[in-house]
PDB file of N, CA and C in Angstrom:
ATOM      1  N   MET D   6      36.060 130.702 -59.874  1.00 70.00           N
ATOM      2  CA  MET D   6      35.439 129.870 -58.906  1.00 70.00           C
ATOM      3  C   MET D   6      35.217 130.619 -57.552  1.00 70.00           C
ATOM      4  N   THR D   7      36.206 131.442 -57.100  1.00 71.00           N
ATOM      5  CA  THR D   7      35.981 132.179 -55.892  1.00 71.00           C
ATOM      6  C   THR D   7      34.917 133.174 -55.976  1.00 71.00           C
ATOM      7  N   LEU D   8      34.816 133.725 -57.210  1.00 81.00           N
ATOM      8  CA  LEU D   8      33.758 134.716 -57.427  1.00 81.00           C
ATOM      9  C   LEU D   8      32.428 134.228 -57.274  1.00 81.00           C
ATOM     10  N   ALA D   9      32.171 132.993 -57.592  1.00 89.00           N
ATOM     11  CA  ALA D   9      30.880 132.330 -57.553  1.00 89.00           C
ATOM     12  C   ALA D   9      30.512 131.776 -56.194  1.00 89.00           C
ATOM     13  N   VAL D  10      31.485 131.556 -55.275  1.00 91.00           N
ATOM     14  CA  VAL D  10      31.246 130.921 -54.006  1.00 91.00           C
ATOM     15  C   VAL D  10      30.381 131.897 -53.136  1.00 91.00           C
ATOM     16  N   ALA D  11      30.872 133.120 -53.021  1.00 93.00           N
ATOM     17  CA  ALA D  11      30.184 134.111 -52.101  1.00 93.00           C
ATOM     18  C   ALA D  11      28.690 134.433 -52.493  1.00 93.00           C
ATOM     19  N   PRO D  12      28.412 134.670 -53.734  1.00 93.00           N
ATOM     20  CA  PRO D  12      26.914 134.880 -53.996  1.00 93.00           C
ATOM     21  C   PRO D  12      26.112 133.658 -53.919  1.00 93.00           C
ATOM     22  N   ALA D  13      26.707 132.494 -54.209  1.00 93.00           N
ATOM     23  CA  ALA D  13      25.986 131.202 -54.063  1.00 93.00           C
ATOM     24  C   ALA D  13      25.693 130.950 -52.560  1.00 93.00           C
ATOM     25  N   THR D  14      26.681 131.259 -51.666  1.00 93.00           N
ATOM     26  CA  THR D  14      26.485 131.005 -50.263  1.00 93.00           C
ATOM     27  C   THR D  14      25.539 132.008 -49.679  1.00 93.00           C
ATOM     28  N   GLY D  15      25.536 133.232 -50.197  1.00 93.00           N
ATOM     29  CA  GLY D  15      24.610 134.284 -49.777  1.00 93.00           C
ATOM     30  C   GLY D  15      23.159 133.893 -50.216  1.00 93.00           C
ATOM     31  N   LEU D  16      23.046 133.402 -51.369  1.00 92.00           N
ATOM     32  CA  LEU D  16      21.752 132.904 -51.870  1.00 92.00           C
ATOM     33  C   LEU D  16      21.191 131.775 -51.061  1.00 92.00           C
ATOM     34  N   LEU D  17      22.029 130.729 -50.737  1.00 91.00           N
ATOM     35  CA  LEU D  17      21.665 129.632 -49.914  1.00 91.00           C
ATOM     36  C   LEU D  17      21.243 130.117 -48.490  1.00 91.00           C
ATOM     37  N   LEU D  18      21.994 130.958 -47.931  1.00 90.00           N
ATOM     38  CA  LEU D  18      21.628 131.497 -46.608  1.00 90.00           C
ATOM     39  C   LEU D  18      20.397 132.272 -46.596  1.00 90.00           C
ATOM     40  N   GLY D  19      20.172 133.150 -47.609  1.00 90.00           N
ATOM     41  CA  GLY D  19      18.894 133.931 -47.769  1.00 90.00           C
ATOM     42  C   GLY D  19      17.679 133.025 -47.976  1.00 90.00           C
ATOM     43  N   ARG D  20      17.857 131.991 -48.842  1.00 90.00           N
ATOM     44  CA  ARG D  20      16.705 131.157 -49.000  1.00 90.00           C
ATOM     45  C   ARG D  20      16.411 130.331 -47.737  1.00 90.00           C
ATOM     46  N   SER D  21      17.453 130.025 -47.054  1.00 89.00           N
ATOM     47  CA  SER D  21      17.188 129.229 -45.726  1.00 89.00           C
ATOM     48  C   SER D  21      16.438 130.111 -44.763  1.00 89.00           C
ATOM     49  N   TRP D  22      16.893 131.405 -44.676  1.00 88.00           N
ATOM     50  CA  TRP D  22      16.226 132.302 -43.780  1.00 88.00           C
ATOM     51  C   TRP D  22      14.754 132.524 -44.160  1.00 88.00           C
ATOM     52  N   ARG D  23      14.478 132.614 -45.437  1.00 88.00           N
ATOM     53  CA  ARG D  23      13.143 132.857 -45.913  1.00 88.00           C
ATOM     54  C   ARG D  23      12.320 131.645 -45.765  1.00 88.00           C
ATOM     55  N   THR D  24      12.806 130.459 -45.908  1.00 88.00           N
ATOM     56  CA  THR D  24      12.046 129.271 -45.787  1.00 88.00           C
ATOM     57  C   THR D  24      11.717 128.977 -44.325  1.00 88.00           C
ATOM     58  N   CYS D  25      12.571 129.176 -43.463  1.00 85.00           N
ATOM     59  CA  CYS D  25      12.392 128.984 -42.055  1.00 85.00           C
ATOM     60  C   CYS D  25      11.811 130.178 -41.335  1.00 85.00           C
ATOM     61  N   ASP D  26      11.532 131.257 -42.066  1.00 84.00           N
ATOM     62  CA  ASP D  26      11.005 132.538 -41.503  1.00 84.00           C
ATOM     63  C   ASP D  26      11.768 132.977 -40.246  1.00 84.00           C
ATOM     64  N   SER D  27      13.075 132.961 -40.432  1.00 80.00           N
ATOM     65  CA  SER D  27      13.900 133.467 -39.357  1.00 80.00           C
ATOM     66  C   SER D  27      14.718 134.645 -39.892  1.00 80.00           C
ATOM     67  N   GLY D  28      15.511 135.311 -39.006  1.00 74.00           N
ATOM     68  CA  GLY D  28      16.156 136.550 -39.443  1.00 74.00           C
ATOM     69  C   GLY D  28      15.267 137.715 -38.933  1.00 74.00           C
ATOM     70  N   THR D  29      15.755 138.849 -39.324  1.00 77.00           N
ATOM     71  CA  THR D  29      14.969 140.123 -38.805  1.00 77.00           C
ATOM     72  C   THR D  29      13.720 140.268 -39.660  1.00 77.00           C
ATOM     73  N   ASN D  30      13.981 140.767 -41.019  1.00 83.00           N
ATOM     74  CA  ASN D  30      12.888 140.889 -41.862  1.00 83.00           C
ATOM     75  C   ASN D  30      13.587 140.798 -43.274  1.00 83.00           C
ATOM     76  N   ALA D  31      12.817 140.662 -44.338  1.00 82.00           N
ATOM     77  CA  ALA D  31      13.424 140.434 -45.644  1.00 82.00           C
ATOM     78  C   ALA D  31      14.365 141.563 -46.122  1.00 82.00           C
ATOM     79  N   SER D  32      13.977 142.897 -45.726  1.00 85.00           N
ATOM     80  CA  SER D  32      14.783 143.955 -46.251  1.00 85.00           C
ATOM     81  C   SER D  32      16.084 144.017 -45.511  1.00 85.00           C
ATOM     82  N   ALA D  33      16.080 143.905 -44.168  1.00 87.00           N
ATOM     83  CA  ALA D  33      17.263 143.794 -43.351  1.00 87.00           C
ATOM     84  C   ALA D  33      18.183 142.616 -43.624  1.00 87.00           C
ATOM     85  N   ASP D  34      17.555 141.459 -43.925  1.00 87.00           N
ATOM     86  CA  ASP D  34      18.375 140.288 -44.254  1.00 87.00           C
ATOM     87  C   ASP D  34      19.117 140.493 -45.544  1.00 87.00           C
ATOM     88  N   ASN D  35      18.299 141.000 -46.595  1.00 88.00           N
ATOM     89  CA  ASN D  35      18.962 141.209 -47.898  1.00 88.00           C
ATOM     90  C   ASN D  35      20.069 142.295 -47.846  1.00 88.00           C
ATOM     91  N   LEU D  36      19.781 143.313 -47.147  1.00 91.00           N
ATOM     92  CA  LEU D  36      20.806 144.291 -46.983  1.00 91.00           C
ATOM     93  C   LEU D  36      22.068 143.779 -46.344  1.00 91.00           C
ATOM     94  N   PHE D  37      21.900 143.039 -45.378  1.00 91.00           N
ATOM     95  CA  PHE D  37      23.099 142.442 -44.635  1.00 91.00           C
ATOM     96  C   PHE D  37      23.825 141.499 -45.609  1.00 91.00           C
ATOM     97  N   LEU D  38      23.041 140.722 -46.414  1.00 92.00           N
ATOM     98  CA  LEU D  38      23.661 139.794 -47.297  1.00 92.00           C
ATOM     99  C   LEU D  38      24.407 140.496 -48.416  1.00 92.00           C
ATOM    100  N   LEU D  39      23.802 141.543 -48.970  1.00 92.00           N
ATOM    101  CA  LEU D  39      24.378 142.249 -50.121  1.00 92.00           C
ATOM    102  C   LEU D  39      25.591 143.187 -49.704  1.00 92.00           C
ATOM    103  N   VAL D  40      25.443 143.791 -48.547  1.00 93.00           N
ATOM    104  CA  VAL D  40      26.536 144.778 -48.171  1.00 93.00           C
ATOM    105  C   VAL D  40      27.608 144.294 -47.356  1.00 93.00           C
ATOM    106  N   ILE D  41      27.272 143.313 -46.453  1.00 93.00           N
ATOM    107  CA  ILE D  41      28.303 142.864 -45.593  1.00 93.00           C
ATOM    108  C   ILE D  41      28.727 141.386 -45.901  1.00 93.00           C
ATOM    109  N   PHE D  42      27.835 140.466 -45.972  1.00 93.00           N
ATOM    110  CA  PHE D  42      28.207 138.986 -46.055  1.00 93.00           C
ATOM    111  C   PHE D  42      28.794 138.659 -47.318  1.00 93.00           C
ATOM    112  N   ILE D  43      28.224 138.974 -48.454  1.00 93.00           N
ATOM    113  CA  ILE D  43      28.834 138.572 -49.762  1.00 93.00           C
ATOM    114  C   ILE D  43      30.249 139.231 -50.025  1.00 93.00           C
ATOM    115  N   PRO D  44      30.367 140.554 -49.833  1.00 94.00           N
ATOM    116  CA  PRO D  44      31.768 141.126 -49.945  1.00 94.00           C
ATOM    117  C   PRO D  44      32.708 140.620 -48.993  1.00 94.00           C
ATOM    118  N   GLY D  45      32.323 140.373 -47.664  1.00 94.00           N
ATOM    119  CA  GLY D  45      33.229 139.811 -46.727  1.00 94.00           C
ATOM    120  C   GLY D  45      33.620 138.441 -47.143  1.00 94.00           C
ATOM    121  N   LEU D  46      32.675 137.477 -47.448  1.00 94.00           N
ATOM    122  CA  LEU D  46      32.987 136.183 -47.831  1.00 94.00           C
ATOM    123  C   LEU D  46      33.819 136.100 -49.132  1.00 94.00           C
ATOM    124  N   TRP D  47      33.588 136.933 -50.010  1.00 94.00           N
ATOM    125  CA  TRP D  47      34.435 137.152 -51.308  1.00 94.00           C
ATOM    126  C   TRP D  47      35.795 137.409 -50.906  1.00 94.00           C
ATOM    127  N   THR D  48      36.009 138.393 -50.046  1.00 94.00           N
ATOM    128  CA  THR D  48      37.410 138.786 -49.636  1.00 94.00           C
ATOM    129  C   THR D  48      38.085 137.567 -48.909  1.00 94.00           C
ATOM    130  N   VAL D  49      37.330 136.849 -48.078  1.00 93.00           N
ATOM    131  CA  VAL D  49      37.947 135.690 -47.344  1.00 93.00           C
ATOM    132  C   VAL D  49      38.391 134.646 -48.404  1.00 93.00           C
ATOM    133  N   SER D  50      37.345 134.341 -49.248  1.00 93.00           N
ATOM    134  CA  SER D  50      37.654 133.256 -50.224  1.00 93.00           C
ATOM    135  C   SER D  50      38.733 133.597 -51.252  1.00 93.00           C
ATOM    136  N   LEU D  51      38.859 134.921 -51.502  1.00 92.00           N
ATOM    137  CA  LEU D  51      40.092 135.331 -52.344  1.00 92.00           C
ATOM    138  C   LEU D  51      41.375 135.117 -51.609  1.00 92.00           C
ATOM    139  N   LEU D  52      41.336 135.454 -50.369  1.00 93.00           N
ATOM    140  CA  LEU D  52      42.592 135.248 -49.567  1.00 93.00           C
ATOM    141  C   LEU D  52      42.930 133.784 -49.461  1.00 93.00           C
ATOM    142  N   ALA D  53      41.888 132.953 -49.295  1.00 92.00           N
ATOM    143  CA  ALA D  53      42.071 131.492 -49.310  1.00 92.00           C
ATOM    144  C   ALA D  53      42.587 130.943 -50.635  1.00 92.00           C
ATOM    145  N   TRP D  54      42.081 131.538 -51.747  1.00 90.00           N
ATOM    146  CA  TRP D  54      42.561 131.181 -53.052  1.00 90.00           C
ATOM    147  C   TRP D  54      43.988 131.557 -53.233  1.00 90.00           C
ATOM    148  N   VAL D  55      44.390 132.691 -52.810  1.00 92.00           N
ATOM    149  CA  VAL D  55      45.856 133.095 -52.890  1.00 92.00           C
ATOM    150  C   VAL D  55      46.640 132.195 -51.988  1.00 92.00           C
ATOM    151  N   ALA D  56      46.166 131.893 -50.826  1.00 92.00           N
ATOM    152  CA  ALA D  56      47.000 130.987 -49.946  1.00 92.00           C
ATOM    153  C   ALA D  56      47.140 129.574 -50.496  1.00 92.00           C
ATOM    154  N   VAL D  57      46.112 129.084 -51.055  1.00 90.00           N
ATOM    155  CA  VAL D  57      46.237 127.693 -51.633  1.00 90.00           C
ATOM    156  C   VAL D  57      47.197 127.748 -52.885  1.00 90.00           C
ATOM    157  N   GLY D  58      47.099 128.855 -53.704  1.00 88.00           N
ATOM    158  CA  GLY D  58      47.965 128.949 -54.814  1.00 88.00           C
ATOM    159  C   GLY D  58      49.403 129.048 -54.365  1.00 88.00           C
ATOM    160  N   THR D  59      49.617 129.832 -53.323  1.00 90.00           N
ATOM    161  CA  THR D  59      50.981 130.009 -52.842  1.00 90.00           C
ATOM    162  C   THR D  59      51.553 128.709 -52.270  1.00 90.00           C
ATOM    163  N   LEU D  60      50.721 128.007 -51.562  1.00 90.00           N
ATOM    164  CA  LEU D  60      51.299 126.735 -50.943  1.00 90.00           C
ATOM    165  C   LEU D  60      51.554 125.573 -51.913  1.00 90.00           C
ATOM    166  N   LEU D  61      50.620 125.500 -52.938  1.00 87.00           N
ATOM    167  CA  LEU D  61      50.780 124.404 -53.852  1.00 87.00           C
ATOM    168  C   LEU D  61      51.489 124.697 -55.126  1.00 87.00           C
ATOM    169  N   GLY D  62      51.587 125.920 -55.442  1.00 80.00           N
ATOM    170  CA  GLY D  62      52.370 126.301 -56.644  1.00 80.00           C
ATOM    171  C   GLY D  62      51.631 125.916 -57.979  1.00 80.00           C
ATOM    172  N   SER D  63      52.391 125.335 -58.859  1.00 82.00           N
ATOM    173  CA  SER D  63      51.939 125.006 -60.193  1.00 82.00           C
ATOM    174  C   SER D  63      51.532 123.601 -60.434  1.00 82.00           C
ATOM    175  N   ARG D  64      51.140 122.889 -59.431  1.00 85.00           N
ATOM    176  CA  ARG D  64      50.731 121.528 -59.580  1.00 85.00           C
ATOM    177  C   ARG D  64      49.210 121.594 -59.700  1.00 85.00           C
ATOM    178  N   PRO D  65      48.645 121.371 -60.941  1.00 87.00           N
ATOM    179  CA  PRO D  65      47.259 121.724 -61.187  1.00 87.00           C
ATOM    180  C   PRO D  65      46.193 120.773 -60.532  1.00 87.00           C
ATOM    181  N   LEU D  66      46.415 119.474 -60.464  1.00 91.00           N
ATOM    182  CA  LEU D  66      45.427 118.686 -59.789  1.00 91.00           C
ATOM    183  C   LEU D  66      45.300 118.838 -58.333  1.00 91.00           C
ATOM    184  N   PRO D  67      46.452 118.826 -57.597  1.00 89.00           N
ATOM    185  CA  PRO D  67      46.335 119.052 -56.126  1.00 89.00           C
ATOM    186  C   PRO D  67      45.784 120.527 -55.827  1.00 89.00           C
ATOM    187  N   HIS D  68      46.212 121.401 -56.705  1.00 89.00           N
ATOM    188  CA  HIS D  68      45.674 122.821 -56.483  1.00 89.00           C
ATOM    189  C   HIS D  68      44.180 122.852 -56.615  1.00 89.00           C
ATOM    190  N   ALA D  69      43.696 122.261 -57.665  1.00 89.00           N
ATOM    191  CA  ALA D  69      42.193 122.328 -57.895  1.00 89.00           C
ATOM    192  C   ALA D  69      41.430 121.593 -56.778  1.00 89.00           C
ATOM    193  N   ILE D  70      41.974 120.500 -56.311  1.00 92.00           N
ATOM    194  CA  ILE D  70      41.333 119.659 -55.243  1.00 92.00           C
ATOM    195  C   ILE D  70      41.358 120.489 -53.966  1.00 92.00           C
ATOM    196  N   ALA D  71      42.554 120.990 -53.642  1.00 92.00           N
ATOM    197  CA  ALA D  71      42.645 121.776 -52.329  1.00 92.00           C
ATOM    198  C   ALA D  71      41.816 122.993 -52.371  1.00 92.00           C
ATOM    199  N   LEU D  72      41.737 123.625 -53.516  1.00 91.00           N
ATOM    200  CA  LEU D  72      40.883 124.871 -53.638  1.00 91.00           C
ATOM    201  C   LEU D  72      39.427 124.599 -53.480  1.00 91.00           C
ATOM    202  N   ALA D  73      38.952 123.487 -54.062  1.00 92.00           N
ATOM    203  CA  ALA D  73      37.592 123.124 -54.006  1.00 92.00           C
ATOM    204  C   ALA D  73      37.223 122.789 -52.567  1.00 92.00           C
ATOM    205  N   VAL D  74      38.047 122.002 -51.934  1.00 94.00           N
ATOM    206  CA  VAL D  74      37.854 121.658 -50.526  1.00 94.00           C
ATOM    207  C   VAL D  74      37.831 122.779 -49.623  1.00 94.00           C
ATOM    208  N   THR D  75      38.721 123.702 -49.809  1.00 93.00           N
ATOM    209  CA  THR D  75      38.948 124.902 -49.043  1.00 93.00           C
ATOM    210  C   THR D  75      37.625 125.853 -49.213  1.00 93.00           C
ATOM    211  N   LEU D  76      37.211 126.051 -50.374  1.00 93.00           N
ATOM    212  CA  LEU D  76      36.108 126.978 -50.687  1.00 93.00           C
ATOM    213  C   LEU D  76      34.744 126.404 -50.186  1.00 93.00           C
ATOM    214  N   LEU D  77      34.584 125.042 -50.297  1.00 92.00           N
ATOM    215  CA  LEU D  77      33.380 124.451 -49.840  1.00 92.00           C
ATOM    216  C   LEU D  77      33.402 124.425 -48.280  1.00 92.00           C
ATOM    217  N   GLY D  78      34.574 124.185 -47.639  1.00 92.00           N
ATOM    218  CA  GLY D  78      34.606 124.300 -46.266  1.00 92.00           C
ATOM    219  C   GLY D  78      34.290 125.704 -45.691  1.00 92.00           C
ATOM    220  N   LEU D  79      34.822 126.732 -46.414  1.00 92.00           N
ATOM    221  CA  LEU D  79      34.568 128.089 -46.060  1.00 92.00           C
ATOM    222  C   LEU D  79      33.102 128.437 -46.200  1.00 92.00           C
ATOM    223  N   ALA D  80      32.509 127.948 -47.257  1.00 91.00           N
ATOM    224  CA  ALA D  80      31.069 128.170 -47.449  1.00 91.00           C
ATOM    225  C   ALA D  80      30.247 127.567 -46.338  1.00 91.00           C
ATOM    226  N   TRP D  81      30.595 126.291 -46.018  1.00 91.00           N
ATOM    227  CA  TRP D  81      29.896 125.551 -44.882  1.00 91.00           C
ATOM    228  C   TRP D  81      30.034 126.317 -43.574  1.00 91.00           C
ATOM    229  N   CYS D  82      31.252 126.788 -43.314  1.00 91.00           N
ATOM    230  CA  CYS D  82      31.493 127.528 -42.029  1.00 91.00           C
ATOM    231  C   CYS D  82      30.637 128.757 -41.999  1.00 91.00           C
ATOM    232  N   ALA D  83      30.577 129.485 -43.074  1.00 90.00           N
ATOM    233  CA  ALA D  83      29.810 130.700 -43.204  1.00 90.00           C
ATOM    234  C   ALA D  83      28.284 130.429 -42.964  1.00 90.00           C
ATOM    235  N   VAL D  84      27.773 129.428 -43.597  1.00 89.00           N
ATOM    236  CA  VAL D  84      26.373 129.070 -43.384  1.00 89.00           C
ATOM    237  C   VAL D  84      26.162 128.557 -41.956  1.00 89.00           C
ATOM    238  N   SER D  85      27.106 127.854 -41.418  1.00 87.00           N
ATOM    239  CA  SER D  85      26.918 127.400 -40.077  1.00 87.00           C
ATOM    240  C   SER D  85      26.886 128.437 -38.963  1.00 87.00           C
ATOM    241  N   VAL D  86      27.735 129.527 -39.250  1.00 88.00           N
ATOM    242  CA  VAL D  86      27.720 130.602 -38.325  1.00 88.00           C
ATOM    243  C   VAL D  86      26.475 131.427 -38.342  1.00 88.00           C
ATOM    244  N   PHE D  87      25.892 131.686 -39.481  1.00 87.00           N
ATOM    245  CA  PHE D  87      24.714 132.574 -39.622  1.00 87.00           C
ATOM    246  C   PHE D  87      23.366 131.868 -39.672  1.00 87.00           C
ATOM    247  N   LEU D  88      23.342 130.496 -39.860  1.00 84.00           N
ATOM    248  CA  LEU D  88      22.062 129.843 -39.708  1.00 84.00           C
ATOM    249  C   LEU D  88      22.075 129.198 -38.363  1.00 84.00           C
ATOM    250  N   ASP D  89      21.303 129.783 -37.434  1.00 75.00           N
ATOM    251  CA  ASP D  89      21.385 129.373 -36.056  1.00 75.00           C
ATOM    252  C   ASP D  89      20.747 128.039 -35.657  1.00 75.00           C
ATOM    253  N   GLY D  90      19.892 127.505 -36.551  1.00 76.00           N
ATOM    254  CA  GLY D  90      19.345 126.184 -36.257  1.00 76.00           C
ATOM    255  C   GLY D  90      18.265 126.062 -35.208  1.00 76.00           C
ATOM    256  N   THR D  91      17.684 127.158 -34.795  1.00 78.00           N
ATOM    257  CA  THR D  91      16.653 127.140 -33.846  1.00 78.00           C
ATOM    258  C   THR D  91      15.320 126.689 -34.565  1.00 78.00           C
ATOM    259  N   PRO D  92      14.539 125.847 -33.878  1.00 82.00           N
ATOM    260  CA  PRO D  92      13.368 125.315 -34.495  1.00 82.00           C
ATOM    261  C   PRO D  92      12.358 126.482 -34.681  1.00 82.00           C
ATOM    262  N   THR D  93      11.628 126.502 -35.785  1.00 83.00           N
ATOM    263  CA  THR D  93      10.506 127.367 -36.054  1.00 83.00           C
ATOM    264  C   THR D  93       9.375 126.567 -36.554  1.00 83.00           C
ATOM    265  N   PRO D  94       8.179 127.174 -36.593  1.00 86.00           N
ATOM    266  CA  PRO D  94       7.040 126.346 -37.092  1.00 86.00           C
ATOM    267  C   PRO D  94       7.237 125.827 -38.524  1.00 86.00           C
ATOM    268  N   PHE D  95       7.995 126.513 -39.403  1.00 86.00           N
ATOM    269  CA  PHE D  95       8.179 126.060 -40.750  1.00 86.00           C
ATOM    270  C   PHE D  95       9.359 125.091 -40.815  1.00 86.00           C
ATOM    271  N   CYS D  96      10.252 125.182 -39.874  1.00 85.00           N
ATOM    272  CA  CYS D  96      11.487 124.216 -39.861  1.00 85.00           C
ATOM    273  C   CYS D  96      11.628 123.640 -38.497  1.00 85.00           C
ATOM    274  N   PRO D  97      10.905 122.575 -38.119  1.00 84.00           N
ATOM    275  CA  PRO D  97      10.943 122.036 -36.827  1.00 84.00           C
ATOM    276  C   PRO D  97      12.342 121.493 -36.500  1.00 84.00           C
ATOM    277  N   ASP D  98      13.125 121.042 -37.449  1.00 83.00           N
ATOM    278  CA  ASP D  98      14.505 120.595 -37.069  1.00 83.00           C
ATOM    279  C   ASP D  98      15.537 121.672 -37.099  1.00 83.00           C
ATOM    280  N   GLY D  99      15.189 122.952 -37.394  1.00 81.00           N
ATOM    281  CA  GLY D  99      16.081 124.076 -37.359  1.00 81.00           C
ATOM    282  C   GLY D  99      16.763 124.304 -38.769  1.00 81.00           C
ATOM    283  N   VAL D 100      16.540 123.477 -39.669  1.00 85.00           N
ATOM    284  CA  VAL D 100      17.070 123.698 -41.027  1.00 85.00           C
ATOM    285  C   VAL D 100      15.851 123.425 -41.971  1.00 85.00           C
ATOM    286  N   PRO D 101      15.970 124.075 -43.204  1.00 88.00           N
ATOM    287  CA  PRO D 101      14.792 123.938 -44.136  1.00 88.00           C
ATOM    288  C   PRO D 101      14.545 122.440 -44.513  1.00 88.00           C
ATOM    289  N   PRO D 102      13.362 122.175 -44.842  1.00 89.00           N
ATOM    290  CA  PRO D 102      13.009 120.681 -45.241  1.00 89.00           C
ATOM    291  C   PRO D 102      13.819 120.222 -46.485  1.00 89.00           C
ATOM    292  N   TRP D 103      14.227 121.248 -47.409  1.00 90.00           N
ATOM    293  CA  TRP D 103      14.943 120.825 -48.550  1.00 90.00           C
ATOM    294  C   TRP D 103      16.518 120.633 -48.315  1.00 90.00           C
ATOM    295  N   TRP D 104      17.006 120.933 -47.112  1.00 87.00           N
ATOM    296  CA  TRP D 104      18.367 120.785 -46.810  1.00 87.00           C
ATOM    297  C   TRP D 104      18.784 119.299 -46.778  1.00 87.00           C
ATOM    298  N   PRO D 105      19.887 119.014 -47.391  1.00 87.00           N
ATOM    299  CA  PRO D 105      20.376 117.531 -47.443  1.00 87.00           C
ATOM    300  C   PRO D 105      20.833 117.090 -46.149  1.00 87.00           C
ATOM    301  N   SER D 106      20.342 115.900 -45.772  1.00 84.00           N
ATOM    302  CA  SER D 106      20.654 115.440 -44.483  1.00 84.00           C
ATOM    303  C   SER D 106      22.131 115.064 -44.177  1.00 84.00           C
ATOM    304  N   LEU D 107      22.875 114.881 -45.291  1.00 86.00           N
ATOM    305  CA  LEU D 107      24.290 114.567 -45.242  1.00 86.00           C
ATOM    306  C   LEU D 107      25.110 115.781 -44.747  1.00 86.00           C
ATOM    307  N   VAL D 108      24.664 116.936 -44.958  1.00 83.00           N
ATOM    308  CA  VAL D 108      25.393 118.179 -44.681  1.00 83.00           C
ATOM    309  C   VAL D 108      24.878 118.766 -43.243  1.00 83.00           C
ATOM    310  N   PRO D 109      25.765 118.623 -42.224  1.00 84.00           N
ATOM    311  CA  PRO D 109      25.326 119.013 -40.893  1.00 84.00           C
ATOM    312  C   PRO D 109      25.252 120.605 -40.725  1.00 84.00           C
ATOM    313  N   VAL D 110      24.179 121.200 -40.374  1.00 78.00           N
ATOM    314  CA  VAL D 110      24.176 122.681 -40.158  1.00 78.00           C
ATOM    315  C   VAL D 110      23.240 122.869 -38.968  1.00 78.00           C
ATOM    316  N   PRO D 111      23.451 123.601 -37.968  1.00 71.00           N
ATOM    317  CA  PRO D 111      24.729 124.310 -37.774  1.00 71.00           C
ATOM    318  C   PRO D 111      25.803 123.324 -37.427  1.00 71.00           C
ATOM    319  N   GLY D 112      26.992 123.566 -37.903  1.00 65.00           N
ATOM    320  CA  GLY D 112      28.090 122.772 -37.677  1.00 65.00           C
ATOM    321  C   GLY D 112      28.933 122.966 -36.413  1.00 65.00           C
ATOM    322  N   PHE D 113      28.654 124.180 -35.785  1.00 58.00           N
ATOM    323  CA  PHE D 113      29.509 124.512 -34.626  1.00 58.00           C
ATOM    324  C   PHE D 113      28.718 124.297 -33.410  1.00 58.00           C
TER     325      PHE D 113
END
């Protein structure tokens, strides 16, 4: 589960940048996502996975729920930090048109 969160978040962020025509350019954005963002987020999510496992031990249901909430919160924080939310001609609200209205971004 932790292995899938980082690439999925990187894909979501890259698609958001491409849809809103924000970021530097496609080459620089993809290089940032592949070299810095995905490995960094994978490391942080692995540390969160270890912390949740250490705190909750061998209780499977609370462990699974806490891990899912922690990893989704971590992905939301990462997208909120790197998706600035400035209006562009393609995204007048600052987020892509396909973004669900229930999920606030940028969150900070």
